[in-house]
JSON list of C-alpha atoms in Angstrom, two decimals:
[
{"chain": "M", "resi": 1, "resn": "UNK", "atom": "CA", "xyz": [18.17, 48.26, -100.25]},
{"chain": "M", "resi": 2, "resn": "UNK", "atom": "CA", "xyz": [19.38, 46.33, -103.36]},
{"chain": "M", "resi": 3, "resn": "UNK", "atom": "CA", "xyz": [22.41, 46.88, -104.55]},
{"chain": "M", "resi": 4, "resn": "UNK", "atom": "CA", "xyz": [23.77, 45.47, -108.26]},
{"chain": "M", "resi": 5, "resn": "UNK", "atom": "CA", "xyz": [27.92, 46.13, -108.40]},
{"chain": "M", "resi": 6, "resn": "UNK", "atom": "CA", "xyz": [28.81, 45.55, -112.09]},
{"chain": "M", "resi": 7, "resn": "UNK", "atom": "CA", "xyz": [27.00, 42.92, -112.72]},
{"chain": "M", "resi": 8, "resn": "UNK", "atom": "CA", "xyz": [27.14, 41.09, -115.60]},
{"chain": "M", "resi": 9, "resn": "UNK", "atom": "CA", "xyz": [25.95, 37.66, -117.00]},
{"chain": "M", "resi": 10, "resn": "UNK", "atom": "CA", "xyz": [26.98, 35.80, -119.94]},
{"chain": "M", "resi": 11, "resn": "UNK", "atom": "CA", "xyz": [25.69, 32.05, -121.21]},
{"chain": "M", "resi": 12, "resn": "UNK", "atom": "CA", "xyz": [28.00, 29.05, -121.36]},
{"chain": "M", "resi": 13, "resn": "UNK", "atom": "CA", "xyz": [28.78, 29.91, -125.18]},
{"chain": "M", "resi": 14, "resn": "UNK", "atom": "CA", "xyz": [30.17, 33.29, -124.33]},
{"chain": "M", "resi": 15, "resn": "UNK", "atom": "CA", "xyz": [27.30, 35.59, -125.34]},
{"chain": "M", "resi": 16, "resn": "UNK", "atom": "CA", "xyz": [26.97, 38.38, -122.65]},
{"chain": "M", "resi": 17, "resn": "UNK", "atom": "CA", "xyz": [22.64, 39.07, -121.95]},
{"chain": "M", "resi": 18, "resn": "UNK", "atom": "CA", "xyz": [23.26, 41.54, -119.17]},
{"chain": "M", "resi": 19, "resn": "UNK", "atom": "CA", "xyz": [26.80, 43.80, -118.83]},
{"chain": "M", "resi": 20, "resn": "UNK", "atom": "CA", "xyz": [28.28, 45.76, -116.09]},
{"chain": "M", "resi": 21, "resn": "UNK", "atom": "CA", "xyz": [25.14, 46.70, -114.31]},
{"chain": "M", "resi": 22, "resn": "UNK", "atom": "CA", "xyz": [25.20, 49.11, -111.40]},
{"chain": "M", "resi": 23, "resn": "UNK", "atom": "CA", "xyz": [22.16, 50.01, -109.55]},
{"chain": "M", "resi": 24, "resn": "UNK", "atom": "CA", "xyz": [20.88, 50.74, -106.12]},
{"chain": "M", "resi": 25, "resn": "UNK", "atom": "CA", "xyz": [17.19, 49.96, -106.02]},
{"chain": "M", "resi": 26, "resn": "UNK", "atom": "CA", "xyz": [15.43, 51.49, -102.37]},
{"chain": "M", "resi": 27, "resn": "UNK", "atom": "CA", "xyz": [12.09, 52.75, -103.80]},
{"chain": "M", "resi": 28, "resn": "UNK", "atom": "CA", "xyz": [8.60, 51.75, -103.34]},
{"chain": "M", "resi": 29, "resn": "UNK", "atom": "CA", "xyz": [7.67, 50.82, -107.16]},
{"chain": "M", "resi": 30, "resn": "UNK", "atom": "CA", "xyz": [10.43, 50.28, -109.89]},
{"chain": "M", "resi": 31, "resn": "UNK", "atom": "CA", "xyz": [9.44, 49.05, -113.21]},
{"chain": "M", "resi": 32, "resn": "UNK", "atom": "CA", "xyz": [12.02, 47.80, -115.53]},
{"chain": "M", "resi": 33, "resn": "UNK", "atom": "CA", "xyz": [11.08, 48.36, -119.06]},
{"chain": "M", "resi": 34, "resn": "UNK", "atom": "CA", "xyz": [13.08, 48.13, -122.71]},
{"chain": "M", "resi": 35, "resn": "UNK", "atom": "CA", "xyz": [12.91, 46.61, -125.92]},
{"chain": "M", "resi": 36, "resn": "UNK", "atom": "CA", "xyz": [12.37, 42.88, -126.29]},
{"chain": "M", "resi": 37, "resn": "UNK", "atom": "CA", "xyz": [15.51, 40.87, -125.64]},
{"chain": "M", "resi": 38, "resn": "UNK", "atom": "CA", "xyz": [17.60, 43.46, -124.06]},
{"chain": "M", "resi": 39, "resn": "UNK", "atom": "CA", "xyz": [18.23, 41.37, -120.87]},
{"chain": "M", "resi": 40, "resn": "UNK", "atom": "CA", "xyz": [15.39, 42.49, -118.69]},
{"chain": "M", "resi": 41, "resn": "UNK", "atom": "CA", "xyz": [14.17, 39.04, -117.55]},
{"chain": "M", "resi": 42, "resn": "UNK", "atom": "CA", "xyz": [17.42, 38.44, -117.03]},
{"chain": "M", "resi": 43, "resn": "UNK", "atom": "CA", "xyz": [18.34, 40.64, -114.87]},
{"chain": "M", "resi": 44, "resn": "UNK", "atom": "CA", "xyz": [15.44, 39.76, -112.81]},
{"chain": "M", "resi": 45, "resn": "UNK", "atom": "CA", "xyz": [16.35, 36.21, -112.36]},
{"chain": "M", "resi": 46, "resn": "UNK", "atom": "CA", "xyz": [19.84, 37.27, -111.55]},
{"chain": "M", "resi": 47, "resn": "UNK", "atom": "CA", "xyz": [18.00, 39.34, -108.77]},
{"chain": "M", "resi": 48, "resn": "UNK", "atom": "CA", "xyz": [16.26, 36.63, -107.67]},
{"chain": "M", "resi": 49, "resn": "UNK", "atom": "CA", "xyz": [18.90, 33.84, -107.26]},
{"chain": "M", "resi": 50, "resn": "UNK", "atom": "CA", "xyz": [17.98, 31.77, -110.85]},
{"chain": "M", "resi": 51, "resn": "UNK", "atom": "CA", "xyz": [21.13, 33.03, -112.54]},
{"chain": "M", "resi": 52, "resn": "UNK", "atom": "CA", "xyz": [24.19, 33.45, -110.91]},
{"chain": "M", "resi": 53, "resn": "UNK", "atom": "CA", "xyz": [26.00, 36.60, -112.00]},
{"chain": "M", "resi": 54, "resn": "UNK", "atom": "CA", "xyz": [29.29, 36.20, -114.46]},
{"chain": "M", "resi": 55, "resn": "UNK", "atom": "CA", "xyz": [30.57, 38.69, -112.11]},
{"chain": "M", "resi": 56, "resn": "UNK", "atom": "CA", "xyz": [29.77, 41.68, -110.07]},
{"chain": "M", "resi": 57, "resn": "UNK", "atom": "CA", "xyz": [28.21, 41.22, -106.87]},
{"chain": "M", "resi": 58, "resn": "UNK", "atom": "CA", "xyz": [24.95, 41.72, -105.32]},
{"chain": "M", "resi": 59, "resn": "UNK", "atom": "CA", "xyz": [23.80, 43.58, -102.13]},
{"chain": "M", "resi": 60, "resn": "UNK", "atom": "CA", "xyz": [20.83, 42.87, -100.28]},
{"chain": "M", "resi": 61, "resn": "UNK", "atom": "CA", "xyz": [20.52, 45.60, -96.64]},
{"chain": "M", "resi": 62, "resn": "UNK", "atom": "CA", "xyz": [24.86, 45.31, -97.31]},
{"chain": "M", "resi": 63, "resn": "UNK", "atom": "CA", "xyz": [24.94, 41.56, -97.06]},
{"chain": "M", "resi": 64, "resn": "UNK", "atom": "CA", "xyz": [26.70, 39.79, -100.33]},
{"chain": "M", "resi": 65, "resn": "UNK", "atom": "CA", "xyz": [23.34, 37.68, -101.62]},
{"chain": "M", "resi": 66, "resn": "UNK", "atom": "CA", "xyz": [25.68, 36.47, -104.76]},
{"chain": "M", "resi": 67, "resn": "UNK", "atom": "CA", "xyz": [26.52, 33.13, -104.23]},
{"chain": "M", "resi": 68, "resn": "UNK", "atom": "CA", "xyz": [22.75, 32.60, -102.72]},
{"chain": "M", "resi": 69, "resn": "UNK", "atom": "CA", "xyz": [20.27, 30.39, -104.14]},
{"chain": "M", "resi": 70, "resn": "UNK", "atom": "CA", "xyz": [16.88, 31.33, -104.77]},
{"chain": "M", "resi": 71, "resn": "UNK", "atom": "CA", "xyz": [15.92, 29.44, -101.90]},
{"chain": "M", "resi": 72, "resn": "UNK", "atom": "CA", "xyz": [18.32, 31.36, -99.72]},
{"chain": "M", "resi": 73, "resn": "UNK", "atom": "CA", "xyz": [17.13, 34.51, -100.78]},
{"chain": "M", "resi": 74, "resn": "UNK", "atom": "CA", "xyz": [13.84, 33.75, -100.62]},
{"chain": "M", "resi": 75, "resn": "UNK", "atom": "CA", "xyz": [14.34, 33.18, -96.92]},
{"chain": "M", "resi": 76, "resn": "UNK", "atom": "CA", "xyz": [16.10, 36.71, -96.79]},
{"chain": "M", "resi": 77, "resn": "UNK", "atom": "CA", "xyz": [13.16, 38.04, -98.24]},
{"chain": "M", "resi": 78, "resn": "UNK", "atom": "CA", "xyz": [12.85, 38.18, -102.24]},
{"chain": "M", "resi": 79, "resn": "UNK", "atom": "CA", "xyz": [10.19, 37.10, -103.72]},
{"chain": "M", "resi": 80, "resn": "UNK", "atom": "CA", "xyz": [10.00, 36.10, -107.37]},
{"chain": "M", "resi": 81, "resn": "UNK", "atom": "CA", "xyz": [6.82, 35.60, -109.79]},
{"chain": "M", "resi": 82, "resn": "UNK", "atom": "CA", "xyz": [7.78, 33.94, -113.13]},
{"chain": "M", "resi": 83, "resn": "UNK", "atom": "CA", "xyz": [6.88, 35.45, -116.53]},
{"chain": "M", "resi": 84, "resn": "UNK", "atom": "CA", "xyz": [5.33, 32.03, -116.90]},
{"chain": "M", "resi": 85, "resn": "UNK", "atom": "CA", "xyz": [4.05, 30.38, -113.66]},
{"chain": "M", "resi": 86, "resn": "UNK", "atom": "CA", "xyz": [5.07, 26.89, -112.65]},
{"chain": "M", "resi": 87, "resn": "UNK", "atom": "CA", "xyz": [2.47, 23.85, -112.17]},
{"chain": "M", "resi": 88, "resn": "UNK", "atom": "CA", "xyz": [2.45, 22.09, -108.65]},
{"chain": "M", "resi": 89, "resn": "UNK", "atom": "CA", "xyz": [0.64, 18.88, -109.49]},
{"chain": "M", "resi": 90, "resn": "UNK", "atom": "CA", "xyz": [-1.23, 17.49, -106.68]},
{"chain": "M", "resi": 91, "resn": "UNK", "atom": "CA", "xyz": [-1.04, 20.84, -104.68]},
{"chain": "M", "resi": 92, "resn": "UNK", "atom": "CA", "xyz": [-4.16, 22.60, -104.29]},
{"chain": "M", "resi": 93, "resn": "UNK", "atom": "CA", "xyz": [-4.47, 26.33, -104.20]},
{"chain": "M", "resi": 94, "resn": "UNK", "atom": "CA", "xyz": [-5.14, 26.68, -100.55]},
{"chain": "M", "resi": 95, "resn": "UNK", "atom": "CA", "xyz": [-2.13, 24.96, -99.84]},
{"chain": "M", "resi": 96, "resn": "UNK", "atom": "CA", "xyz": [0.06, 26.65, -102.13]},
{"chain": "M", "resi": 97, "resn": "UNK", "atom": "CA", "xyz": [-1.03, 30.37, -100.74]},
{"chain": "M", "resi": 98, "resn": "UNK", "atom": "CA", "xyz": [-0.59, 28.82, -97.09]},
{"chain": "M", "resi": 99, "resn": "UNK", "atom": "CA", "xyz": [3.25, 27.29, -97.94]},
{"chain": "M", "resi": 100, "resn": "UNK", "atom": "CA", "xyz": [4.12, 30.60, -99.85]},
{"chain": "M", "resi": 101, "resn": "UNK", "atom": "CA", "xyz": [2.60, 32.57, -96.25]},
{"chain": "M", "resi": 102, "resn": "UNK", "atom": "CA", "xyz": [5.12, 29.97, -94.22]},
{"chain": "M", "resi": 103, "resn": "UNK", "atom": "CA", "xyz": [2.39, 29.79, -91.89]},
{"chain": "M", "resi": 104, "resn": "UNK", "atom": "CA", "xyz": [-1.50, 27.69, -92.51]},
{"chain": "M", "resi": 105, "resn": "UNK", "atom": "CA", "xyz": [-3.72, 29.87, -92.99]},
{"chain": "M", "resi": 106, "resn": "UNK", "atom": "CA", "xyz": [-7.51, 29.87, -92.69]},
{"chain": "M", "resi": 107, "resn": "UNK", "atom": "CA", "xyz": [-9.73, 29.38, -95.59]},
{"chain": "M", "resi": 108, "resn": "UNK", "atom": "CA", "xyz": [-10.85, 32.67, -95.48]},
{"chain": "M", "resi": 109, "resn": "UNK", "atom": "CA", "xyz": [-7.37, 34.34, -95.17]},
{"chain": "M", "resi": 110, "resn": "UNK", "atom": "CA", "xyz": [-6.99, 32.47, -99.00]},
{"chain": "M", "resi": 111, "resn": "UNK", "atom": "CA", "xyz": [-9.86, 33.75, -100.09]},
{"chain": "M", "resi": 112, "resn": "UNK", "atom": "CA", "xyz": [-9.04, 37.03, -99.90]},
{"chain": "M", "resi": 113, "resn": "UNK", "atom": "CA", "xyz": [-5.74, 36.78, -101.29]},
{"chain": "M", "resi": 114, "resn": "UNK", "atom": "CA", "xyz": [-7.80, 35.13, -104.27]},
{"chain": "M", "resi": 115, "resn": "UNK", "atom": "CA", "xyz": [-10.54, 37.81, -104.31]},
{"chain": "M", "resi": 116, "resn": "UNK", "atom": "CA", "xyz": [-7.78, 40.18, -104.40]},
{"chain": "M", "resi": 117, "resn": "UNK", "atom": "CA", "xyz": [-6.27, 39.11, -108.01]},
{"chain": "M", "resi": 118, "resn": "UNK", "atom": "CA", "xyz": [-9.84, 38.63, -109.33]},
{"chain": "M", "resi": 119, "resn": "UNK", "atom": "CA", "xyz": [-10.72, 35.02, -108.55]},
{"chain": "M", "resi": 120, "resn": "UNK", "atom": "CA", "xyz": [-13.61, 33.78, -107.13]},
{"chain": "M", "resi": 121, "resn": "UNK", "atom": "CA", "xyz": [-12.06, 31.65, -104.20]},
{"chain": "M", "resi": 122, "resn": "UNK", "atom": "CA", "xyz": [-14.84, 28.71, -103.56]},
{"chain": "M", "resi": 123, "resn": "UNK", "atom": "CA", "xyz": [-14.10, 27.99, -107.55]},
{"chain": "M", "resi": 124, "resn": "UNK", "atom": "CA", "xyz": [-10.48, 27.92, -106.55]},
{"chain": "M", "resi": 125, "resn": "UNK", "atom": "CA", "xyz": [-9.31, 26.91, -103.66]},
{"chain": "M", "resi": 126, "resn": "UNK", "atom": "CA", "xyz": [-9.66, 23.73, -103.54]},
{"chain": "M", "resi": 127, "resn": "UNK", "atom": "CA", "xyz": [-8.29, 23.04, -107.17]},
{"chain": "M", "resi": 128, "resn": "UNK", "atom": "CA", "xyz": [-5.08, 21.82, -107.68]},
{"chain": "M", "resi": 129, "resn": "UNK", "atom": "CA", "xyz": [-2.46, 23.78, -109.07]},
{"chain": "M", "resi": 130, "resn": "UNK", "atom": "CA", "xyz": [-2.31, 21.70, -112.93]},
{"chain": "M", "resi": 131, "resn": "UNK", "atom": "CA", "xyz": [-2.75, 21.72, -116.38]},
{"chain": "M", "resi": 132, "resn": "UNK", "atom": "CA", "xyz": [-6.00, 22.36, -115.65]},
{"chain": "M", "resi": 133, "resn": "UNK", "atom": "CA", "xyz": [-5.72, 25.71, -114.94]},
{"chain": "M", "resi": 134, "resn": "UNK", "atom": "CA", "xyz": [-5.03, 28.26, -117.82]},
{"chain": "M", "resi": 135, "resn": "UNK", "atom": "CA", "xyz": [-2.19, 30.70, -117.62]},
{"chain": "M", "resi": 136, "resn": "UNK", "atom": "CA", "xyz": [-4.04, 33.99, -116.88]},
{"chain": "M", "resi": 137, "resn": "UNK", "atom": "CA", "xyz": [-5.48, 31.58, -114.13]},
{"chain": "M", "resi": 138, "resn": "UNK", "atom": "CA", "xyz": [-1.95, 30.57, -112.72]},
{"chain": "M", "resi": 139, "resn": "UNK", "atom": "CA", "xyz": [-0.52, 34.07, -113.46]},
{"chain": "M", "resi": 140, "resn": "UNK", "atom": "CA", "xyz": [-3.22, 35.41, -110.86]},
{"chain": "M", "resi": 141, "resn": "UNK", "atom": "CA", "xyz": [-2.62, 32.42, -108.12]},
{"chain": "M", "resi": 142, "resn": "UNK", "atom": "CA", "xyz": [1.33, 33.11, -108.22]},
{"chain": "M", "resi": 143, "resn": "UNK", "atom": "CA", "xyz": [0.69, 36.81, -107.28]},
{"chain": "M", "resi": 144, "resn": "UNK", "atom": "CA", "xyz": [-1.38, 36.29, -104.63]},
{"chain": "M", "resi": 145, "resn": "UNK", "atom": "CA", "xyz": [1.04, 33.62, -104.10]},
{"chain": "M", "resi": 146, "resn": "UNK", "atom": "CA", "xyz": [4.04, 36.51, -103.65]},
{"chain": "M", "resi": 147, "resn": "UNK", "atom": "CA", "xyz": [1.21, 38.70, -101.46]},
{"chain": "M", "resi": 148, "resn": "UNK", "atom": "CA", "xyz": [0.63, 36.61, -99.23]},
{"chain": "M", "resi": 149, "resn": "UNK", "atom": "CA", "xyz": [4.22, 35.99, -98.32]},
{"chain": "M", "resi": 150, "resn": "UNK", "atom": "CA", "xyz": [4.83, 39.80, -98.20]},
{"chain": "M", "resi": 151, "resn": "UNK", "atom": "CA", "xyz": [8.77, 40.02, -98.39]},
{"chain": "M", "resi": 152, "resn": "UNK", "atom": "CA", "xyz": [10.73, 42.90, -98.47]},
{"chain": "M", "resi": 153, "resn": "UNK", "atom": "CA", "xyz": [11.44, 42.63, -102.11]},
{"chain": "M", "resi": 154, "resn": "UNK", "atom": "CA", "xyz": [9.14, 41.54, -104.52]},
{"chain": "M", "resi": 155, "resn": "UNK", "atom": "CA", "xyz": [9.82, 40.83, -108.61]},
{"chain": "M", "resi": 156, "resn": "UNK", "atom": "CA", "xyz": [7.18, 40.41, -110.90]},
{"chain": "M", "resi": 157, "resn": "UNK", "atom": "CA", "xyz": [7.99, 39.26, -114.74]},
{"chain": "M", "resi": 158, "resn": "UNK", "atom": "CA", "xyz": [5.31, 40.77, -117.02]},
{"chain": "M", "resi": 159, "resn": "UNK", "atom": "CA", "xyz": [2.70, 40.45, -114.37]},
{"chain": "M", "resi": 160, "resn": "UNK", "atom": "CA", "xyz": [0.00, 41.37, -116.64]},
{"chain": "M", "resi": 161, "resn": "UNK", "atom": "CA", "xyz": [0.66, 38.50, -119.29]},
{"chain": "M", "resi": 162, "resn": "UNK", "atom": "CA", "xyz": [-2.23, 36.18, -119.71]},
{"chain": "M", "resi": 163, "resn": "UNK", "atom": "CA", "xyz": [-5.22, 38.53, -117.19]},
{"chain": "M", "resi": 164, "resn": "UNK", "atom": "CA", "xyz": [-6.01, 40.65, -120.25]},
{"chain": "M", "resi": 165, "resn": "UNK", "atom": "CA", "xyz": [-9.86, 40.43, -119.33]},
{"chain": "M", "resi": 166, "resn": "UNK", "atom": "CA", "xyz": [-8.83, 41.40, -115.48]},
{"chain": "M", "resi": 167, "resn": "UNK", "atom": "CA", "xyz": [-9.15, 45.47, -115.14]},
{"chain": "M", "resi": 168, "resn": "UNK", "atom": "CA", "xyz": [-5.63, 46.90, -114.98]},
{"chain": "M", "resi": 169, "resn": "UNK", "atom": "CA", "xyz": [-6.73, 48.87, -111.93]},
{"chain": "M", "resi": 170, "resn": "UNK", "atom": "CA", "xyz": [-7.48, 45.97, -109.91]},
{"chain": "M", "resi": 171, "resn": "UNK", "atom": "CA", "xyz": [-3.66, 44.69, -110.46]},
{"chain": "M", "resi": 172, "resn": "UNK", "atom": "CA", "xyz": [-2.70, 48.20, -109.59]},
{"chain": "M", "resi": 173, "resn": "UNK", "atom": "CA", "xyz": [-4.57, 48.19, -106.43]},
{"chain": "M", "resi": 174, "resn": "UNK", "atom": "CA", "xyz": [-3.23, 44.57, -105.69]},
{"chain": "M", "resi": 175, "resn": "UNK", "atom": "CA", "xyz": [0.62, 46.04, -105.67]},
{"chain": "M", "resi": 176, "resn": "UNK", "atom": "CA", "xyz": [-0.36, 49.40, -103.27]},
{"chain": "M", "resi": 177, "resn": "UNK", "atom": "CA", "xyz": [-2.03, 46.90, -101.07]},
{"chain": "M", "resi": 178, "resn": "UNK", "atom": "CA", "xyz": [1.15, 44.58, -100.55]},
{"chain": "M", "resi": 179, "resn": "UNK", "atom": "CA", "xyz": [3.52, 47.64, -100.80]},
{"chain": "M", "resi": 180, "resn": "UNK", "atom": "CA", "xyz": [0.79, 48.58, -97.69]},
{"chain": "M", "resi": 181, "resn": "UNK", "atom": "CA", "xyz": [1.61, 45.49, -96.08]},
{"chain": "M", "resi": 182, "resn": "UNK", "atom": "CA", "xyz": [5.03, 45.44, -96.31]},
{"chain": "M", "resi": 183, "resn": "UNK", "atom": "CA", "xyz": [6.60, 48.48, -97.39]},
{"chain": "M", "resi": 184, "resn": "UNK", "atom": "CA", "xyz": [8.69, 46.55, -99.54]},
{"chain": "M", "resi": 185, "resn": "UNK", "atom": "CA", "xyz": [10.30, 47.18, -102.46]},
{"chain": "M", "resi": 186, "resn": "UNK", "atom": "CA", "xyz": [8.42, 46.22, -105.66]},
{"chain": "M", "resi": 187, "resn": "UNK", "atom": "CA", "xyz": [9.94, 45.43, -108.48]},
{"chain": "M", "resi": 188, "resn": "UNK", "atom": "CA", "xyz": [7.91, 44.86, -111.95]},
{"chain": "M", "resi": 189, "resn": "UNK", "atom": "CA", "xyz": [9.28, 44.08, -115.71]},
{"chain": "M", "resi": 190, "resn": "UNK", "atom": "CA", "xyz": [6.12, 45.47, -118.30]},
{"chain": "M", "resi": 191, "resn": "UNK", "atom": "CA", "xyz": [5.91, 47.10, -121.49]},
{"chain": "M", "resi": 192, "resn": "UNK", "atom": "CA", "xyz": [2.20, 48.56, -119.99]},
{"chain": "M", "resi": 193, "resn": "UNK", "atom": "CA", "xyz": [2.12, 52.42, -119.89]},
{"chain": "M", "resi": 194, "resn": "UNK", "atom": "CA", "xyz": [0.14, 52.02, -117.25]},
{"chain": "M", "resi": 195, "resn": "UNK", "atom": "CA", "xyz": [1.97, 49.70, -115.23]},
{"chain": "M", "resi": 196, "resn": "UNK", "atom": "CA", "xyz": [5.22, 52.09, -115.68]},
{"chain": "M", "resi": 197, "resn": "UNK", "atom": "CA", "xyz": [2.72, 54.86, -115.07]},
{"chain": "M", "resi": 198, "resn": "UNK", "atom": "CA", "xyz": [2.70, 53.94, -110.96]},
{"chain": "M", "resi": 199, "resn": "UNK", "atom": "CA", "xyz": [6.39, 53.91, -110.38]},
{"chain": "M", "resi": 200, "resn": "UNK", "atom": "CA", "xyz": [8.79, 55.77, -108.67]},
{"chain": "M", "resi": 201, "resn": "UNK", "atom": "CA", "xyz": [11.38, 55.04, -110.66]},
{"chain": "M", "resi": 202, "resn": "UNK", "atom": "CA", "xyz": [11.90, 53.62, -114.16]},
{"chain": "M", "resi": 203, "resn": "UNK", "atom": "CA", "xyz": [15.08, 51.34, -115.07]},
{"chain": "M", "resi": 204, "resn": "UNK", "atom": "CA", "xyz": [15.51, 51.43, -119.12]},
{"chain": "M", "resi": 205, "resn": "UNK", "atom": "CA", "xyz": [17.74, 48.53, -119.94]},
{"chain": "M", "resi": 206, "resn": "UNK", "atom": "CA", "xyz": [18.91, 47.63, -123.58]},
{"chain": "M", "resi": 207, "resn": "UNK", "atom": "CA", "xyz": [21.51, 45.22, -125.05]},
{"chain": "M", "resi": 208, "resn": "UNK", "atom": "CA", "xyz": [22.37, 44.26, -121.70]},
{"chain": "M", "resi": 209, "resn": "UNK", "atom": "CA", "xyz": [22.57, 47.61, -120.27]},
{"chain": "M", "resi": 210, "resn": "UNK", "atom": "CA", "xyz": [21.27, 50.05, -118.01]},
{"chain": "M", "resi": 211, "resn": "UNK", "atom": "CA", "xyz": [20.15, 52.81, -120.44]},
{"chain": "M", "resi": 212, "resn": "UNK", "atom": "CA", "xyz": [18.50, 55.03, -118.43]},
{"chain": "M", "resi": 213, "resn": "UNK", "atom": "CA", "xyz": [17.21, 54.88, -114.51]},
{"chain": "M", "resi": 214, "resn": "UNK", "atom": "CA", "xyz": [15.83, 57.81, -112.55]},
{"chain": "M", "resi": 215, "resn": "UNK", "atom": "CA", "xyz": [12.20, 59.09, -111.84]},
{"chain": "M", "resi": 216, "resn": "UNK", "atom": "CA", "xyz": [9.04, 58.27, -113.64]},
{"chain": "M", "resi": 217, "resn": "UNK", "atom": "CA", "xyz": [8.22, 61.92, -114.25]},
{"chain": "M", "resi": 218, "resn": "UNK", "atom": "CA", "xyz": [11.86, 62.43, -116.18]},
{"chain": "M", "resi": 219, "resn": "UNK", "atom": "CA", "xyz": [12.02, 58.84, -118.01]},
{"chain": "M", "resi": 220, "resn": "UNK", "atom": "CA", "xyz": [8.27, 58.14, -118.71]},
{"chain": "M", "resi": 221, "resn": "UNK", "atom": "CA", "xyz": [7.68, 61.18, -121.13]},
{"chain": "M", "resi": 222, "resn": "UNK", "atom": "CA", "xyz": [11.46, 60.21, -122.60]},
{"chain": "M", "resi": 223, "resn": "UNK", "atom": "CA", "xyz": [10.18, 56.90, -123.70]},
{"chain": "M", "resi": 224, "resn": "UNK", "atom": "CA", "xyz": [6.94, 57.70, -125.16]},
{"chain": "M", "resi": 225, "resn": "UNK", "atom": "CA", "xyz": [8.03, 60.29, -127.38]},
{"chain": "M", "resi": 226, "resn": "UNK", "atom": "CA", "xyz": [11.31, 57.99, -128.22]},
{"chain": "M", "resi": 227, "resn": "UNK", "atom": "CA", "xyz": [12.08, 55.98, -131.19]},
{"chain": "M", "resi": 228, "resn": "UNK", "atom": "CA", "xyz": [13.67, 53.02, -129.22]},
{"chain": "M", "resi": 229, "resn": "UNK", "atom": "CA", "xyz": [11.70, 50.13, -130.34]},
{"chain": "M", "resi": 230, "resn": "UNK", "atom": "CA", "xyz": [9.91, 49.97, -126.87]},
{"chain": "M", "resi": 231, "resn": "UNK", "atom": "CA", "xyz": [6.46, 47.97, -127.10]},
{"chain": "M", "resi": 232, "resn": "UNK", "atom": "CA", "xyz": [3.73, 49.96, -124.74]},
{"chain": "M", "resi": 233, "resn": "UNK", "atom": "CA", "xyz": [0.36, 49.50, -124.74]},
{"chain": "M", "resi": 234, "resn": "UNK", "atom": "CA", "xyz": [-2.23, 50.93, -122.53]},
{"chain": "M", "resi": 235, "resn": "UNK", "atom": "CA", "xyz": [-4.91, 48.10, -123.06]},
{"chain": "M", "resi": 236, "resn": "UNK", "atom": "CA", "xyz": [-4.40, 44.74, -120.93]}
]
């Protein structure tokens, strides 16, 4: 279980982005959702060890993860997938997906995890991971990236930014096969109805704060009848 005590996070100027959070996040999907600079992505790298919290503390299974660096908690088992991947020049793919698995894996064990997010592997895994690849193209490696090291917690930043032309059901079917795997938490930040549409729960967060949190079936219908300023679309 993750646990957020009153967390809060404020930049070096003084402005506070996320205040006096408190949540306790157990379920198999959550999707954070809210209007557009209300702290969401924050919130998610204070999850995953990028920020360090202002104060509050954070839980992970009862152990304090709040001092812990991303690198620390990845070990502990959270996984993080930026909203905009990062470029490993002179990496190739195949070695990527084997150093996020901790273990070397076969070629064919990588092209699955490929296959899986949509890509066809022998164009792939051999490439390196560059400026030669697009974003939609990176976006896909870095989840199959976080699947293939199949922690206990995974958080995904707008996974569906950049795959537009990739079939929304196939990302679906990509999170209920890791969830399969590990029976992890998954975390996801996405304005997509239909992304928010396969959660258990729904966190609503706005100008830094938690503004509503329960189950899909009594927040979903709240926000799509609501004025809030929310973006959702049901097209990727």
């Amino acid at each position: 279980m993750l646990e957020l005590i009153n967390v809060s996070y404020a930049t070096d100027d003084g402005k506070e982005i996320v205040s006096g959070v408190n949540l306790a996040i157990n379920d198999r999907f959550v999707a954070v959702t809210g209007p557009n600079g209300g702290g969401k992505s924050t919130l998610a790298k204070l999850i995953a060890g990028i920020y360090v919290p202002t104060s509050g503390k954070i839980l992970l299974d009862g152990e304090d993860i709040t001092d812990l660096s991303i690198t620390e908690r990845a070990k502990r088992g959270i996984s993080f997938a930026f909203q905009q991947p990062v470029r490993f020049k002179g990496i190739t793919v195949k070695e990527l997906i084997s150093i996020a698995s901790g273990k070397s894996i076969s070629v064919s064990d990588a092209c699955q995890y490929l296959s899986e997010v949509g890509l066809c592997a022998k164009d792939y895994i051999n490439r390196e991971v560059n400026a030669s690849l697009s974003g939609g193209e990176l976006k896909r490696i870095e989840i199959a990236m976080v699947n293939a090291r199949g922690t206990k917690l995974s958080v995904f930043d707008e996974p569906e930014a950049g795959i537009d032309l990739w079939s929304f059901n196939n990302l679906i079917q990509v999170f209920r096969g890791m969830y399969e795997r590990t029976k992890g938490t998954i975390l996801i930040i996405s304005h997509q109805e239909r992304i928010l549409d396969i959660a258990d729960r729904i966190i609503v967060i706005s100008g830094g704060r938690i503004a509503a949190y329960g189950a899909k079936n009594e927040i979903l219908p709240e926000l799509l009848n609501a004025q809030s300023g929310c973006r959702f679309t049901k097209e990727g």
